[in-house]
Short mmCIF file of C-alpha atoms in Angstrom, two decimals:
data_model
loop_
_atom_site.label_atom_id
_atom_site.label_comp_id
_atom_site.label_asym_id
_atom_site.label_seq_id
_atom_site.Cartn_x
_atom_site.Cartn_y
_atom_site.Cartn_z
CA UNK L 26 5.63 10.77 8.50
CA UNK L 27 3.20 10.30 5.62
CA UNK L 28 1.48 7.30 7.21
CA UNK L 29 0.62 9.34 10.29
CA UNK L 30 -0.74 12.13 8.11
CA UNK L 31 -2.96 9.70 6.18
CA UNK L 32 -4.26 8.09 9.37
CA UNK L 33 -5.00 11.48 10.93
CA UNK L 34 -6.97 12.48 7.82
CA UNK L 35 -8.88 9.18 8.02
CA UNK L 36 -7.63 8.09 4.58
CA UNK L 37 -6.69 4.45 5.11
CA UNK L 38 -5.11 2.38 2.38
CA UNK L 39 -7.54 -0.43 1.56
CA UNK L 40 -6.84 -3.63 -0.41
CA UNK L 41 -9.66 -6.09 -1.13
CA UNK L 42 -11.85 -4.38 1.43
CA UNK L 43 -9.32 -4.62 4.26
CA UNK L 44 -7.38 -1.72 5.73
CA UNK L 45 -3.66 -2.26 5.14
CA UNK L 46 -1.11 -1.58 7.85
CA UNK L 47 1.59 0.69 6.44
CA UNK L 48 4.27 -1.42 8.15
CA UNK L 49 3.18 -4.36 5.95
CA UNK L 50 4.15 -2.55 2.72
CA UNK L 51 7.22 -2.35 0.52
CA UNK L 52 7.79 0.42 -2.04
CA UNK L 53 8.70 -1.46 -5.24
CA UNK L 54 9.24 1.58 -7.45
CA UNK L 55 8.46 5.27 -7.69
CA UNK L 56 7.54 7.06 -10.90
CA UNK L 57 6.82 10.70 -11.67
CA UNK L 58 3.93 10.84 -14.17
CA UNK L 59 4.06 14.64 -14.05
CA UNK L 60 6.42 17.15 -12.51
CA UNK L 61 3.95 17.71 -9.66
CA UNK L 62 3.10 14.08 -8.80
CA UNK L 63 4.78 10.98 -7.45
CA UNK L 64 3.29 7.53 -8.00
CA UNK L 65 4.65 4.68 -5.85
CA UNK L 66 4.10 1.03 -6.75
CA UNK L 67 3.51 -0.89 -3.52
CA UNK L 68 3.62 -4.57 -2.58
CA UNK L 69 2.62 -6.34 0.58
CA UNK L 70 5.61 -7.88 2.35
CA UNK L 71 5.73 -11.69 1.97
CA UNK L 72 5.28 -12.39 5.67
CA UNK L 73 1.95 -10.50 5.66
CA UNK L 74 0.47 -11.56 2.29
CA UNK L 75 -1.78 -14.25 3.75
CA UNK L 76 -3.60 -11.55 5.72
CA UNK L 77 -4.74 -9.82 2.51
CA UNK L 78 -4.81 -12.38 -0.31
CA UNK L 79 -8.01 -14.33 -0.01
CA UNK L 80 -8.28 -16.57 -3.09
CA UNK L 81 -5.58 -15.04 -5.31
CA UNK L 82 -1.79 -14.89 -5.14
CA UNK L 83 -1.19 -11.36 -6.52
CA UNK L 84 -0.34 -8.97 -3.68
CA UNK L 85 0.53 -5.89 -5.72
CA UNK L 86 -1.44 -2.79 -4.86
#
């Protein structure tokens, strides 16, 4: 799985200075800016948003 690969390479996903658990994410959409790339738009699942929000209510990554 991709999340295991990223963790093994020590490339954590960070939001507002906190490492994000991959299980807390939802893929909202996927675009292909070029033929060789894929760009997902991610959101933090509602039940986990309070862990990452701080003072704002926007949980899009």
